[in-house]
mmCIF file of C-alpha atoms in Angstrom:
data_model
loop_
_atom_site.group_PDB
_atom_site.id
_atom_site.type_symbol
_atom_site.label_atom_id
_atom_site.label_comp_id
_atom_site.label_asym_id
_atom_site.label_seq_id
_atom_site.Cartn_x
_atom_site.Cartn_y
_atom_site.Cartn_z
ATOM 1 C CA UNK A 108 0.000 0.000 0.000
ATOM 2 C CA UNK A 109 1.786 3.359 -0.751
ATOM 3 C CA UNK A 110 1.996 5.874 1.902
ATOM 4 C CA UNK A 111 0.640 9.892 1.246
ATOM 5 C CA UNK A 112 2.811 11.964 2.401
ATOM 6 C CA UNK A 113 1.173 15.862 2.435
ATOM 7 C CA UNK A 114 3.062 18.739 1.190
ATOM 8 C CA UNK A 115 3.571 19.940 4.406
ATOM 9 C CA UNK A 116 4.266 16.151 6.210
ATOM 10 C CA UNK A 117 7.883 16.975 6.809
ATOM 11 C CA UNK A 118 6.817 20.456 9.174
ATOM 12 C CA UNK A 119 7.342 20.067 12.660
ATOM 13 C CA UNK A 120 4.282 19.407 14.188
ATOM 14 C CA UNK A 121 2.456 20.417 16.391
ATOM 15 C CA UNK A 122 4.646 23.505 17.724
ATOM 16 C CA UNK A 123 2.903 26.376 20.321
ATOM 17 C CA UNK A 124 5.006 29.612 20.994
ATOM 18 C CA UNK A 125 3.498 32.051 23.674
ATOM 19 C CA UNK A 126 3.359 35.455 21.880
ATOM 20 C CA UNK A 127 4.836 39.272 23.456
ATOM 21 C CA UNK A 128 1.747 39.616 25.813
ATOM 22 C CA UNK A 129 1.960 36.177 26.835
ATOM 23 C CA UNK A 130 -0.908 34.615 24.894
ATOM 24 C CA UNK A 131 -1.808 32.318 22.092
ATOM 25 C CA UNK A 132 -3.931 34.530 19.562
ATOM 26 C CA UNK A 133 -3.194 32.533 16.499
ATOM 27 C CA UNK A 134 -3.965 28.445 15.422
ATOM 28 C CA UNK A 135 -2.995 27.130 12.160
ATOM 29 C CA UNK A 136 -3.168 23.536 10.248
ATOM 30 C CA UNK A 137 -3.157 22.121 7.338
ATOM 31 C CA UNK A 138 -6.402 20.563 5.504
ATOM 32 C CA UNK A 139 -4.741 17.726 3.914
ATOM 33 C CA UNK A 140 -5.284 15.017 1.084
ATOM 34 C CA UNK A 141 -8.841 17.404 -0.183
ATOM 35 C CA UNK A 142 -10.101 16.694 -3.802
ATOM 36 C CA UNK A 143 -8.895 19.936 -5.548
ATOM 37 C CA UNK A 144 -10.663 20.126 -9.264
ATOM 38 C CA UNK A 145 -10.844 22.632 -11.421
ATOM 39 C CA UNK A 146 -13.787 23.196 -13.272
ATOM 40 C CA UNK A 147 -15.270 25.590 -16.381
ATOM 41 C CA UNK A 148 -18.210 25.133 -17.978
ATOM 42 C CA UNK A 149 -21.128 27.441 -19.456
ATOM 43 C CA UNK A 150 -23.039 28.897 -16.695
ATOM 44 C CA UNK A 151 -26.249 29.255 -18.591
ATOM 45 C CA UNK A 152 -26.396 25.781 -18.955
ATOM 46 C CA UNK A 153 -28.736 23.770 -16.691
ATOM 47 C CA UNK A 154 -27.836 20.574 -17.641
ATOM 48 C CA UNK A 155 -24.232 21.798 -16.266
ATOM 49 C CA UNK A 156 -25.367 23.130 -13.414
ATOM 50 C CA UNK A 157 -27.368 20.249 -12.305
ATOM 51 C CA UNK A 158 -24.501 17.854 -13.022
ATOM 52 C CA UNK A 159 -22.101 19.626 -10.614
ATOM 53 C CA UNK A 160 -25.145 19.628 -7.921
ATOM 54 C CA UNK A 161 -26.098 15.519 -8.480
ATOM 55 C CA UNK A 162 -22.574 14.544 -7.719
ATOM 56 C CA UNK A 163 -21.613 17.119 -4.955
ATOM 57 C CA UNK A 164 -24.080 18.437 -3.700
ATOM 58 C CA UNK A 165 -23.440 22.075 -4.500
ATOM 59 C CA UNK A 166 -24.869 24.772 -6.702
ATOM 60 C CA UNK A 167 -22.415 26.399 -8.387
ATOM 61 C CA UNK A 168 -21.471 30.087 -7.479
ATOM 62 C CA UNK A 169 -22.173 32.184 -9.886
ATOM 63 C CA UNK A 170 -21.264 35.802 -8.171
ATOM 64 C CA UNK A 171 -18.053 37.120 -8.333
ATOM 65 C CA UNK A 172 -15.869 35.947 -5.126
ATOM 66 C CA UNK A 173 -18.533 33.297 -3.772
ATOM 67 C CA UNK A 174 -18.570 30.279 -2.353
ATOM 68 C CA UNK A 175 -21.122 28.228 -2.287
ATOM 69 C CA UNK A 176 -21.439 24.879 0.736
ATOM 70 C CA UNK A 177 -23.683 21.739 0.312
ATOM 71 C CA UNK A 178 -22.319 19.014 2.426
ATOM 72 C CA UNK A 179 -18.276 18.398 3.013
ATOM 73 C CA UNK A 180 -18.035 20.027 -0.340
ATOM 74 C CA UNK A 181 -17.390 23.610 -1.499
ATOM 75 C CA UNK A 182 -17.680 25.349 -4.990
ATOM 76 C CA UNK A 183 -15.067 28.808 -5.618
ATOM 77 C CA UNK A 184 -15.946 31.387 -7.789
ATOM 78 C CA UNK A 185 -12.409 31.679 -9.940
ATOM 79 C CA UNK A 186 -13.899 33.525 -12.972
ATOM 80 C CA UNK A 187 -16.924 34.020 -14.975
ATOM 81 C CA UNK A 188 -16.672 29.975 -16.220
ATOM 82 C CA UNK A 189 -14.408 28.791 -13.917
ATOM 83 C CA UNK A 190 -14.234 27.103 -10.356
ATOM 84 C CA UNK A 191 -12.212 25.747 -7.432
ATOM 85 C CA UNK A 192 -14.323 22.379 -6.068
ATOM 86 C CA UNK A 193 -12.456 21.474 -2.538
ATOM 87 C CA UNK A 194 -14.161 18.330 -0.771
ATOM 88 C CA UNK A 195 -13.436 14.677 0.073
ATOM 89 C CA UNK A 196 -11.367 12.493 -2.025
ATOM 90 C CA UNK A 197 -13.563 9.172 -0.992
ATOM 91 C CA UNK A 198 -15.565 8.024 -3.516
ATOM 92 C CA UNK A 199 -13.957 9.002 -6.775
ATOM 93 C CA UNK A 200 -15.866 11.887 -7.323
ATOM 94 C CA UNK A 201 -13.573 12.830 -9.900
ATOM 95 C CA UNK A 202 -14.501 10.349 -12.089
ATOM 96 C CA UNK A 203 -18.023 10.459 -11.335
ATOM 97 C CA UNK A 204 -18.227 14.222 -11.988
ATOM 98 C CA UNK A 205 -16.614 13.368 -15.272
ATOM 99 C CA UNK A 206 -18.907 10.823 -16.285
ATOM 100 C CA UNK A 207 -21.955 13.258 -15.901
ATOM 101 C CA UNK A 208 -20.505 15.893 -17.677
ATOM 102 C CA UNK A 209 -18.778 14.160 -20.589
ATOM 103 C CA UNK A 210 -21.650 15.072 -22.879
ATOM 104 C CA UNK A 211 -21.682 18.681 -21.932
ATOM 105 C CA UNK A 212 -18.771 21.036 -23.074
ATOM 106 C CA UNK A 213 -16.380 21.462 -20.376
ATOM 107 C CA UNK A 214 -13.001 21.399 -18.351
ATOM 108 C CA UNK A 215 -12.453 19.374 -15.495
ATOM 109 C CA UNK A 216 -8.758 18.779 -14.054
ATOM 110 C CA UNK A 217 -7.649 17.156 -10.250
ATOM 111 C CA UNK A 218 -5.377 18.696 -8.885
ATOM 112 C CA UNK A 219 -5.344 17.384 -5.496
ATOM 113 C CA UNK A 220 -1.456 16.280 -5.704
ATOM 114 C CA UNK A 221 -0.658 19.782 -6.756
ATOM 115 C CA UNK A 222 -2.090 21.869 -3.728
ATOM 116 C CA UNK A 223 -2.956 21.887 0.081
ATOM 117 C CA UNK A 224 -4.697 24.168 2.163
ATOM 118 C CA UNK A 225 -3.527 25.738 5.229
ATOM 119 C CA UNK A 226 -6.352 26.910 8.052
ATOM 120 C CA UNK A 227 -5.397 29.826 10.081
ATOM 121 C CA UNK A 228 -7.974 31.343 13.077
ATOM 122 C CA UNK A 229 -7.755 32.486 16.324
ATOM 123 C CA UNK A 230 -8.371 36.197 17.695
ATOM 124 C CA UNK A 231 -5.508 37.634 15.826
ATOM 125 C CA UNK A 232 -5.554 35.784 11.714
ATOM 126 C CA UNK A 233 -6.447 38.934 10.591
ATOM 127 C CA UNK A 234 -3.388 40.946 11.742
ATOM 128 C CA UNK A 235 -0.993 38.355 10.830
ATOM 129 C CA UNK A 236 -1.970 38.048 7.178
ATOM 130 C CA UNK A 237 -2.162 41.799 6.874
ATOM 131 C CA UNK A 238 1.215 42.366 7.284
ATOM 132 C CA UNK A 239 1.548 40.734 3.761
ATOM 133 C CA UNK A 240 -1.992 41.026 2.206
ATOM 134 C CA UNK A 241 -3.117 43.951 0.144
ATOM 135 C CA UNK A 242 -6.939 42.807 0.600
ATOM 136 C CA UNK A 243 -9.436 44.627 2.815
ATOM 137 C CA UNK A 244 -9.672 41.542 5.192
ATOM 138 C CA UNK A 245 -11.901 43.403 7.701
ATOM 139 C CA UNK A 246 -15.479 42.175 7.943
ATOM 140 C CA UNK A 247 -17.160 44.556 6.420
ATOM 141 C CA UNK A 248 -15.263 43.588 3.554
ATOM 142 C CA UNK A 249 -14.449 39.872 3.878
ATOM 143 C CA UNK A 250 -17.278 37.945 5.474
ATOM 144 C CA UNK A 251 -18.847 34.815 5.081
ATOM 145 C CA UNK A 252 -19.498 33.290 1.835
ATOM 146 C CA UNK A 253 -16.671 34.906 0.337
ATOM 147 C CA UNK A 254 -13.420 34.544 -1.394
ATOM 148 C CA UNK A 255 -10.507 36.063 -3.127
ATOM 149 C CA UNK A 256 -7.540 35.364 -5.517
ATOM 150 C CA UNK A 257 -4.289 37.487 -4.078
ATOM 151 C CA UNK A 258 -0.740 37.421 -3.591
ATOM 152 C CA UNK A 259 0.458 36.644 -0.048
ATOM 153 C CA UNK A 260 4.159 36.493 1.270
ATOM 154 C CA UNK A 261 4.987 36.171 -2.885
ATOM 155 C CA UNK A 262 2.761 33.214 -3.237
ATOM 156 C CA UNK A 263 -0.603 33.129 -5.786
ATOM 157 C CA UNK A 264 -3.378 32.014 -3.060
ATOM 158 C CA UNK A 265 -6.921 31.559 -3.084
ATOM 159 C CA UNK A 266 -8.455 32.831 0.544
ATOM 160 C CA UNK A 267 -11.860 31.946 1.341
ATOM 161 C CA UNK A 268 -13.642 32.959 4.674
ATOM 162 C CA UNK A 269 -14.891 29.443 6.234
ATOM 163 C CA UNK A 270 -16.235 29.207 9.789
ATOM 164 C CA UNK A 271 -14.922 26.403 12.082
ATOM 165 C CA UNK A 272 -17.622 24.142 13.554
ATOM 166 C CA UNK A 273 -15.307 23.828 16.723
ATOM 167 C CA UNK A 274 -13.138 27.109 16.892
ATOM 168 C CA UNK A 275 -14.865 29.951 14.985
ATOM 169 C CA UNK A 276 -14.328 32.119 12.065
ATOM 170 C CA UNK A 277 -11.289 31.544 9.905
ATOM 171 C CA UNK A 278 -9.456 31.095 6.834
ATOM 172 C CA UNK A 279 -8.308 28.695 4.304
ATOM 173 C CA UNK A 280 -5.540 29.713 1.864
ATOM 174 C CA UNK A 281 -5.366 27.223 -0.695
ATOM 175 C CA UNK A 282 -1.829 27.460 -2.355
ATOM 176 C CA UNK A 283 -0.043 25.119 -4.831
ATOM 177 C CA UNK A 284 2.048 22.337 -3.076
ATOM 178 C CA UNK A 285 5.469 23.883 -4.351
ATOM 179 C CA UNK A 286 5.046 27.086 -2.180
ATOM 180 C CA UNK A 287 3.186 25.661 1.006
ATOM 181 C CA UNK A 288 6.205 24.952 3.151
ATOM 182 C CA UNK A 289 7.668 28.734 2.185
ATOM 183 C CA UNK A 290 3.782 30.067 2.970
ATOM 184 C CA UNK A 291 3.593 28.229 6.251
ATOM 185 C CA UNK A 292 6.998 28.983 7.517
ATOM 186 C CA UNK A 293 6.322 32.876 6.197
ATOM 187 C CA UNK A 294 2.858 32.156 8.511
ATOM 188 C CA UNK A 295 4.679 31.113 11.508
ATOM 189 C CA UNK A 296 6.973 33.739 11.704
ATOM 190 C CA UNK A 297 4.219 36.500 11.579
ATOM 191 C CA UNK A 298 2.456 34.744 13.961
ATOM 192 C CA UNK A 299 5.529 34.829 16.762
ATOM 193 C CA UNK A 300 4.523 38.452 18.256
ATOM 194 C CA UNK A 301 0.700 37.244 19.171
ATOM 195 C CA UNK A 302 1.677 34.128 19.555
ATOM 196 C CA UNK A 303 0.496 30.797 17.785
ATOM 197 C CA UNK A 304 -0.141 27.277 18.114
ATOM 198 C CA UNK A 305 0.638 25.234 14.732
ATOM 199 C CA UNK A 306 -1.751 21.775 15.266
ATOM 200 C CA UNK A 307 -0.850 18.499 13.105
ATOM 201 C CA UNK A 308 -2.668 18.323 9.776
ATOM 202 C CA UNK A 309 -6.251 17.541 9.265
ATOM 203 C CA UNK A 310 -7.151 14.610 7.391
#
């Protein structure tokens, strides 16, 4: 049987450092071994549309910077035709997504080997990420339901506002698997002055 190994399996887990006032304001973790597929298609077409929501579950976004939820799976609004789907690898869904919508004119690549997502929350996400985001990450201006293509710490990222059923509101950054070790180390060391706690990867 062959052995995953994440992108981020070789980090020292799990690590805590106690930040300049003495508190731990910061988690983060990796969400490993998701189904990553990218997906275009015509909007406008139903038969599309209702392929994507047979298999998982979801209604495609179709506002700009949306996400949409329907079970363990989530659908991110990447363009005008185009989205992220991040869910379970169990199943095959790959191939069953591809099966429905082999008649329909379309795009559909996996690239779960080629990128990871790393969860960051806790009281102080939002200060830690600024100091290397240009985005508005405030609320008001980044809420639930939402995402965003950027650069952060010189790495292409997708950030999309999720809420943890056991911790809160936080984020996922979904980068590709050759930058996640410099993005997490960059994440890390931003998070030393409040303080952070760095759990072992989610599976």
């Amino acid at each position: 049987m062959t052995t995953q190994y994440s992108p981020l399996s070789e980090f020292k887990t799990p690590q805590r450092q106690l930040g300049a006032s003495n508190r731990l304001d910061c988690w983060l973790e990796e969400q490993a071994f998701l189904a990553h597929f990218n997906l275009r298609g015509d909007p406008q077409n139903s038969d599309f549309l209702q392929a994507v929501k047979k298999q998982l579950g979801i209604e495609l976004p179709l506002l700009p910077n949306t996400v949409s939820f329907g079970g363990k799976w989530r659908g991110c609004w990447l363009g005008p035709d185009e989205w992220l789907l991040l869910g379970p690898r169990r199943g095959k869904p790959f191939a069953a997504l591809g099966r429905d919508v082999s008649a329909i004119h379309h795009s559909l690549v996996d690239l779960s080997g080629g990128q990871t997502v790393i969860r960051i929350g806790g009281p102080a996400w939002r200060d830690v990420l600024g100091s290397a985001c240009t985005l508005d990450l405030h609320p008001r201006a980044f809420e639930a339901g939402r995402c965003a293509q950027t650069v952060l710490a010189h790495s292409n990222v997708l950030l999309i506002y999720v809420h943890d059923d056991e911790r809160g509101e936080a984020l996922d950054i979904v980068v590709r698997r050759s930058f996640a070790d410099h993005l997490l180390s960059w994440l890390t060391d931003a998070a030393t002055e409040v303080g952070f706690e760095l759990h072992r990867p989610r599976t």
